[in-house]
Short mmCIF file of C-alpha atoms in Angstrom, two decimals:
data_model
loop_
_atom_site.label_atom_id
_atom_site.label_comp_id
_atom_site.label_asym_id
_atom_site.label_seq_id
_atom_site.Cartn_x
_atom_site.Cartn_y
_atom_site.Cartn_z
CA MET F 262 0.00 0.00 0.00
CA SER F 263 0.89 3.62 -0.24
CA GLY F 264 2.93 3.89 2.95
CA ASN F 265 5.30 1.35 1.47
CA ILE F 266 6.37 3.73 -1.28
CA TYR F 267 8.65 5.40 1.23
CA THR F 268 10.08 2.06 2.33
CA ILE F 269 10.55 0.92 -1.26
CA ALA F 270 12.26 4.13 -2.38
CA GLY F 271 14.29 4.11 0.83
CA SER F 272 15.55 0.61 0.11
CA ALA F 273 16.63 1.82 -3.33
CA LEU F 274 18.56 4.72 -1.80
CA ASP F 275 20.27 2.34 0.64
CA ALA F 276 21.23 -0.06 -2.14
CA GLN F 277 22.55 2.65 -4.45
CA ASP F 278 24.46 4.10 -1.52
CA ALA F 279 26.20 0.76 -0.97
CA ARG F 280 26.99 0.60 -4.67
CA MET F 281 28.45 4.10 -4.71
CA SER F 282 30.58 3.25 -1.68
CA ALA F 283 31.96 0.24 -3.55
CA ILE F 284 32.67 2.44 -6.59
CA ALA F 285 34.46 5.00 -4.41
CA SER F 286 36.55 2.21 -2.91
CA ASN F 287 37.38 0.86 -6.37
CA LEU F 288 38.37 4.26 -7.71
CA ALA F 289 40.53 4.91 -4.66
CA ASN F 290 42.37 1.67 -5.38
CA VAL F 291 42.73 2.09 -9.12
CA ASP F 292 46.50 2.50 -8.77
CA SER F 293 47.02 0.08 -5.86
CA ILE F 294 49.81 -2.42 -6.39
CA ALA F 295 50.62 -5.63 -4.59
CA ALA F 296 54.03 -6.96 -3.60
CA PRO F 297 54.81 -10.50 -4.83
CA GLY F 298 52.88 -12.98 -2.68
CA GLN F 299 50.29 -10.43 -1.63
CA THR F 300 46.70 -10.32 -2.87
CA PRO F 301 46.16 -7.47 -5.29
CA TYR F 302 43.02 -5.32 -5.02
CA ARG F 303 40.14 -6.59 -7.13
CA ALA F 304 37.19 -4.40 -8.10
CA HIS F 305 34.16 -4.88 -5.82
CA GLU F 306 30.84 -5.26 -7.56
CA VAL F 307 27.64 -4.96 -5.57
CA VAL F 308 24.84 -7.33 -6.62
CA PHE F 309 21.22 -6.28 -6.13
CA GLU F 310 18.15 -8.45 -5.67
CA ALA F 311 14.45 -7.68 -5.41
CA ALA F 312 13.22 -8.46 -1.90
CA PRO F 313 10.09 -7.86 0.17
CA VAL F 314 10.52 -4.77 2.29
CA ALA F 315 10.51 -5.15 6.05
CA GLY F 316 7.12 -5.03 7.67
CA ASP F 317 5.19 -6.22 4.63
CA SER F 318 4.43 -9.91 4.65
CA ALA F 319 2.88 -11.54 1.60
CA ASP F 320 -0.50 -11.50 3.35
CA ASP F 321 -1.01 -8.51 5.61
CA GLY F 322 -4.78 -8.79 5.58
CA LEU F 323 -5.14 -5.84 3.22
CA GLY F 324 -6.06 -8.11 0.35
CA ASP F 325 -3.01 -7.20 -1.69
CA THR F 326 -1.52 -10.68 -1.69
CA ASN F 327 -0.88 -10.38 -5.39
CA SER F 328 1.56 -7.55 -4.96
CA PRO F 329 3.55 -7.75 -1.74
CA ALA F 330 5.61 -4.60 -1.61
CA LEU F 331 9.04 -5.27 -2.96
CA GLY F 332 12.12 -3.22 -2.56
CA VAL F 333 15.69 -3.82 -3.47
CA GLN F 334 18.48 -5.07 -1.28
CA VAL F 335 22.15 -5.84 -1.63
CA ALA F 336 22.53 -9.58 -2.18
CA GLY F 337 26.28 -9.45 -1.77
CA THR F 338 29.52 -8.22 -3.17
CA VAL F 339 31.52 -10.11 -5.75
CA LEU F 340 35.11 -9.49 -6.77
CA SER F 341 35.69 -8.78 -10.44
CA ASN F 342 37.44 -11.47 -12.46
CA ALA F 343 38.97 -8.98 -14.88
CA PRO F 344 42.68 -9.57 -15.53
CA LEU F 345 45.07 -7.81 -13.19
CA LYS F 346 47.17 -4.99 -14.53
CA GLN F 347 50.82 -5.92 -15.07
CA GLN F 348 53.35 -3.17 -15.46
CA HIS F 349 56.99 -3.73 -16.31
CA ASP F 350 58.99 -1.77 -13.74
CA PRO F 351 62.10 -3.66 -12.60
CA ALA F 352 63.18 -0.74 -10.40
CA SER F 353 60.13 -1.04 -8.16
CA PRO F 354 60.65 -2.78 -4.82
CA ASP F 355 57.36 -4.60 -5.50
CA ALA F 356 58.49 -6.08 -8.82
CA ASP F 357 58.48 -9.86 -9.19
CA ALA F 358 61.31 -12.01 -10.63
CA ASN F 359 60.40 -10.89 -14.18
CA GLY F 360 60.41 -7.22 -13.24
CA ASN F 361 56.60 -6.93 -13.39
CA VAL F 362 54.50 -5.08 -10.82
CA THR F 363 50.97 -6.43 -10.27
CA GLY F 364 48.28 -3.80 -9.91
CA SER F 365 44.51 -3.84 -9.27
CA ASN F 366 42.01 -4.81 -11.96
CA VAL F 367 39.90 -1.68 -11.53
CA SER F 368 38.87 -0.04 -14.80
CA GLN F 369 38.45 3.66 -14.20
CA VAL F 370 36.09 4.08 -17.17
CA THR F 371 33.82 1.22 -16.09
CA GLN F 372 33.63 2.62 -12.58
CA MET F 373 32.75 6.11 -13.80
CA VAL F 374 29.99 4.71 -16.05
CA ASP F 375 28.68 2.68 -13.09
CA LEU F 376 28.72 5.80 -10.96
CA ILE F 377 26.61 7.73 -13.48
CA ASP F 378 24.15 4.83 -13.72
CA SER F 379 23.92 4.62 -9.95
CA SER F 380 23.39 8.33 -9.48
CA ASN F 381 20.64 8.31 -12.14
CA THR F 382 18.75 5.61 -10.28
CA TYR F 383 19.35 7.39 -6.98
CA ALA F 384 17.90 10.61 -8.44
CA ALA F 385 14.86 8.72 -9.76
CA SER F 386 14.19 7.24 -6.33
CA VAL F 387 14.48 10.66 -4.73
CA ALA F 388 11.98 11.92 -7.31
CA VAL F 389 9.62 9.09 -6.32
CA LEU F 390 9.91 10.13 -2.67
CA GLN F 391 9.17 13.76 -3.51
CA GLU F 392 6.23 12.79 -5.69
CA ALA F 393 4.79 10.54 -2.97
CA GLY F 394 5.18 13.32 -0.42
CA ARG F 395 3.49 15.82 -2.70
CA VAL F 396 0.58 13.47 -3.42
CA ASP F 397 0.12 12.70 0.29
CA GLN F 398 0.14 16.39 1.12
CA GLN F 399 -2.41 17.17 -1.58
CA MET F 400 -4.60 14.31 -0.38
CA LEU F 401 -4.49 15.59 3.18
CA SER F 402 -5.39 19.11 2.17
CA SER F 403 -8.16 17.76 -0.11
CA PHE F 404 -9.83 16.09 2.83
CA GLN F 405 -9.27 18.88 5.29
CA VAL F 406 -12.57 19.62 6.99
CA THR F 407 -13.34 23.30 6.77
CA MET A 527 -29.72 7.57 -1.02
CA ASN A 528 -27.18 6.45 -3.58
CA LEU A 529 -23.63 6.62 -2.25
CA GLY A 530 -22.20 4.67 -5.21
CA PHE A 531 -19.63 7.36 -5.83
CA LEU A 532 -17.89 6.40 -2.57
CA ASN A 533 -17.37 2.85 -3.82
CA PHE A 534 -16.19 4.21 -7.14
CA TYR A 535 -13.56 6.52 -5.68
CA ASN A 536 -12.55 3.83 -3.20
CA ALA A 537 -11.80 1.55 -6.15
CA VAL A 538 -10.07 4.29 -8.17
CA LEU A 539 -7.79 5.35 -5.32
CA GLY A 540 -7.09 1.72 -4.41
CA VAL A 541 -5.89 0.87 -7.91
CA GLN A 542 -3.86 4.09 -8.12
CA GLN A 543 -2.25 3.31 -4.79
CA GLN A 544 -1.32 -0.18 -5.95
CA ARG A 545 0.16 1.30 -9.12
CA ALA A 546 2.16 3.87 -7.15
CA SER A 547 3.66 1.03 -5.11
CA LEU A 548 4.51 -1.03 -8.18
CA LEU A 549 6.05 1.92 -10.03
CA ALA A 550 8.21 2.81 -7.01
CA ASN A 551 9.26 -0.82 -6.92
CA ASN A 552 10.19 -0.78 -10.62
CA ILE A 553 12.37 2.28 -10.12
CA ALA A 554 13.99 0.77 -7.01
CA ASN A 555 14.92 -2.30 -9.04
CA ALA A 556 16.20 -0.42 -12.10
CA ASP A 557 19.65 -1.98 -11.55
CA THR A 558 18.63 -5.42 -10.29
CA PRO A 559 19.80 -8.15 -12.68
CA GLY A 560 16.92 -10.17 -14.09
CA TYR A 561 14.19 -7.90 -12.74
CA LYS A 562 11.19 -7.32 -15.02
CA ALA A 563 9.05 -4.19 -14.66
CA VAL A 564 5.44 -4.82 -13.58
CA ASP A 565 2.27 -2.75 -13.64
CA VAL A 566 -1.48 -3.33 -13.47
CA PRO A 567 -3.71 -2.34 -16.39
CA PHE A 568 -5.78 0.47 -14.84
CA GLU A 569 -9.02 -0.21 -16.69
CA SER A 570 -9.39 -3.92 -15.94
CA ALA A 571 -8.09 -3.53 -12.38
CA LEU A 572 -10.67 -0.78 -11.78
CA SER A 573 -13.58 -2.77 -13.16
CA SER A 574 -12.70 -5.81 -11.04
CA GLN A 575 -12.46 -3.60 -7.93
CA ILE A 576 -15.80 -1.95 -8.70
CA SER A 577 -17.60 -5.25 -9.27
CA ASP A 578 -16.19 -6.67 -6.03
CA PRO A 579 -14.66 -4.06 -3.69
CA THR A 580 -13.47 -6.76 -1.29
CA SER A 581 -11.47 -8.63 -3.94
CA ALA A 582 -7.70 -8.73 -3.74
CA ASP A 583 -5.59 -6.36 -5.82
CA SER A 584 -5.24 -7.38 -9.44
CA ALA A 585 -2.17 -9.41 -10.29
CA PRO A 586 0.59 -7.25 -11.78
CA GLU A 587 1.55 -7.91 -15.37
CA TYR A 588 4.88 -7.61 -17.12
CA ARG A 589 5.33 -4.78 -19.59
CA ALA A 590 5.16 -5.66 -23.26
CA ASN A 591 7.47 -4.43 -26.03
CA VAL A 592 10.31 -3.22 -23.82
CA THR A 593 14.00 -3.36 -24.46
CA VAL A 594 15.76 -5.91 -22.28
CA ALA A 595 19.28 -5.06 -21.16
CA LEU A 596 22.17 -7.52 -21.11
CA ASP A 597 21.56 -8.22 -17.41
CA ALA A 598 17.97 -9.30 -18.29
CA ASN A 599 16.54 -6.16 -16.66
CA ASP A 600 13.87 -4.35 -18.66
CA VAL A 601 13.14 -1.28 -16.50
CA SER A 602 13.11 2.00 -18.40
CA LEU A 603 13.84 4.62 -15.77
CA ASP A 604 12.37 7.46 -17.82
CA SER A 605 9.05 5.85 -18.68
CA GLU A 606 8.62 4.61 -15.09
CA ARG A 607 9.16 8.15 -13.81
CA VAL A 608 6.62 9.51 -16.27
CA GLU A 609 4.11 6.83 -15.23
CA ALA A 610 4.71 7.56 -11.54
CA ALA A 611 4.22 11.30 -12.04
CA SER A 612 1.04 10.87 -14.08
CA ASN A 613 -0.32 8.35 -11.57
CA GLY A 614 0.32 10.88 -8.80
CA GLU A 615 -1.57 13.58 -10.70
CA GLN A 616 -4.45 11.17 -11.23
CA MET A 617 -4.57 10.43 -7.49
CA ILE A 618 -4.76 14.13 -6.69
CA GLY A 619 -7.44 14.54 -9.33
CA ALA A 620 -9.54 11.68 -7.96
CA ALA A 621 -9.19 13.07 -4.43
CA THR A 622 -10.32 16.51 -5.62
CA PHE A 623 -13.42 15.08 -7.29
CA LEU A 624 -14.18 12.96 -4.24
CA LYS A 625 -13.88 15.98 -1.99
CA GLN A 626 -16.28 17.96 -4.18
CA SER A 627 -18.81 15.12 -4.17
CA THR A 628 -18.70 14.77 -0.39
CA ALA A 629 -18.86 18.55 0.06
CA ASP A 630 -22.04 18.64 -2.02
CA LEU A 631 -23.46 15.83 0.11
CA ILE A 632 -22.61 17.62 3.35
CA THR A 633 -24.18 20.82 2.07
CA ALA A 634 -27.35 18.92 1.24
CA LEU A 635 -27.40 17.34 4.71
CA ARG A 636 -27.09 20.60 6.59
CA PRO A 637 -30.44 21.95 7.84
CA ASN A 638 -29.36 25.50 7.15
CA PRO A 639 -27.60 26.03 3.82
CA SER A 640 -25.58 28.88 5.30
CA GLY A 641 -23.85 26.23 7.41
CA ASN A 642 -24.83 27.31 10.89
#
């Protein structure tokens, strides 16, 4: 029902927030390198799933069993399998026997595109919240007893 | 006395509320892999609510003729936003009409038309 709009949009803001945090972390580590034997940084990718929002069971007695309110939640984070960056730099103290330095597998371009996508969805969810607030306000003033 | 308009607006606002929920849900899941946008057809949902006001909400249907992305998600953020905005306007419109109808009724019920 209507009150769930806020919960649904809120879950979207939470999820996009987690995604943007992951993107920030990835971008911060775009130039991270790993010494031989250490684990290099791999890009974190947040996976979303549709999930019933808290406080709305499939049958809440309101007769809306066909459409339990769904929201979105973070199902987990996976590490990207993209190939690690190898840079030939024999002078580096972190170079391996062949003179290569292993860096992260973060692609700056991919992360920036993801960030734009995420912020678009975030903005849309904020617009939904504003719209719901405006409609509720109009409804209340419509039924104001004068 | 015929108060049929109350049932009518009850059904209208009920369907619009269900739609508002579904549209918010579609936008929330714009980046969920495999998610398919859902909506209820207003006309048939309204007629089923009018014929039986106690019936459950109509089952949501998937959108037809939409572009599916590589992650099997078919939500179009722009069209969902447009739908949500127009649904909101329709809710306000229905509430305004309902208010006018009830105001007329209250006026008719008052012993003194001046309202005292």
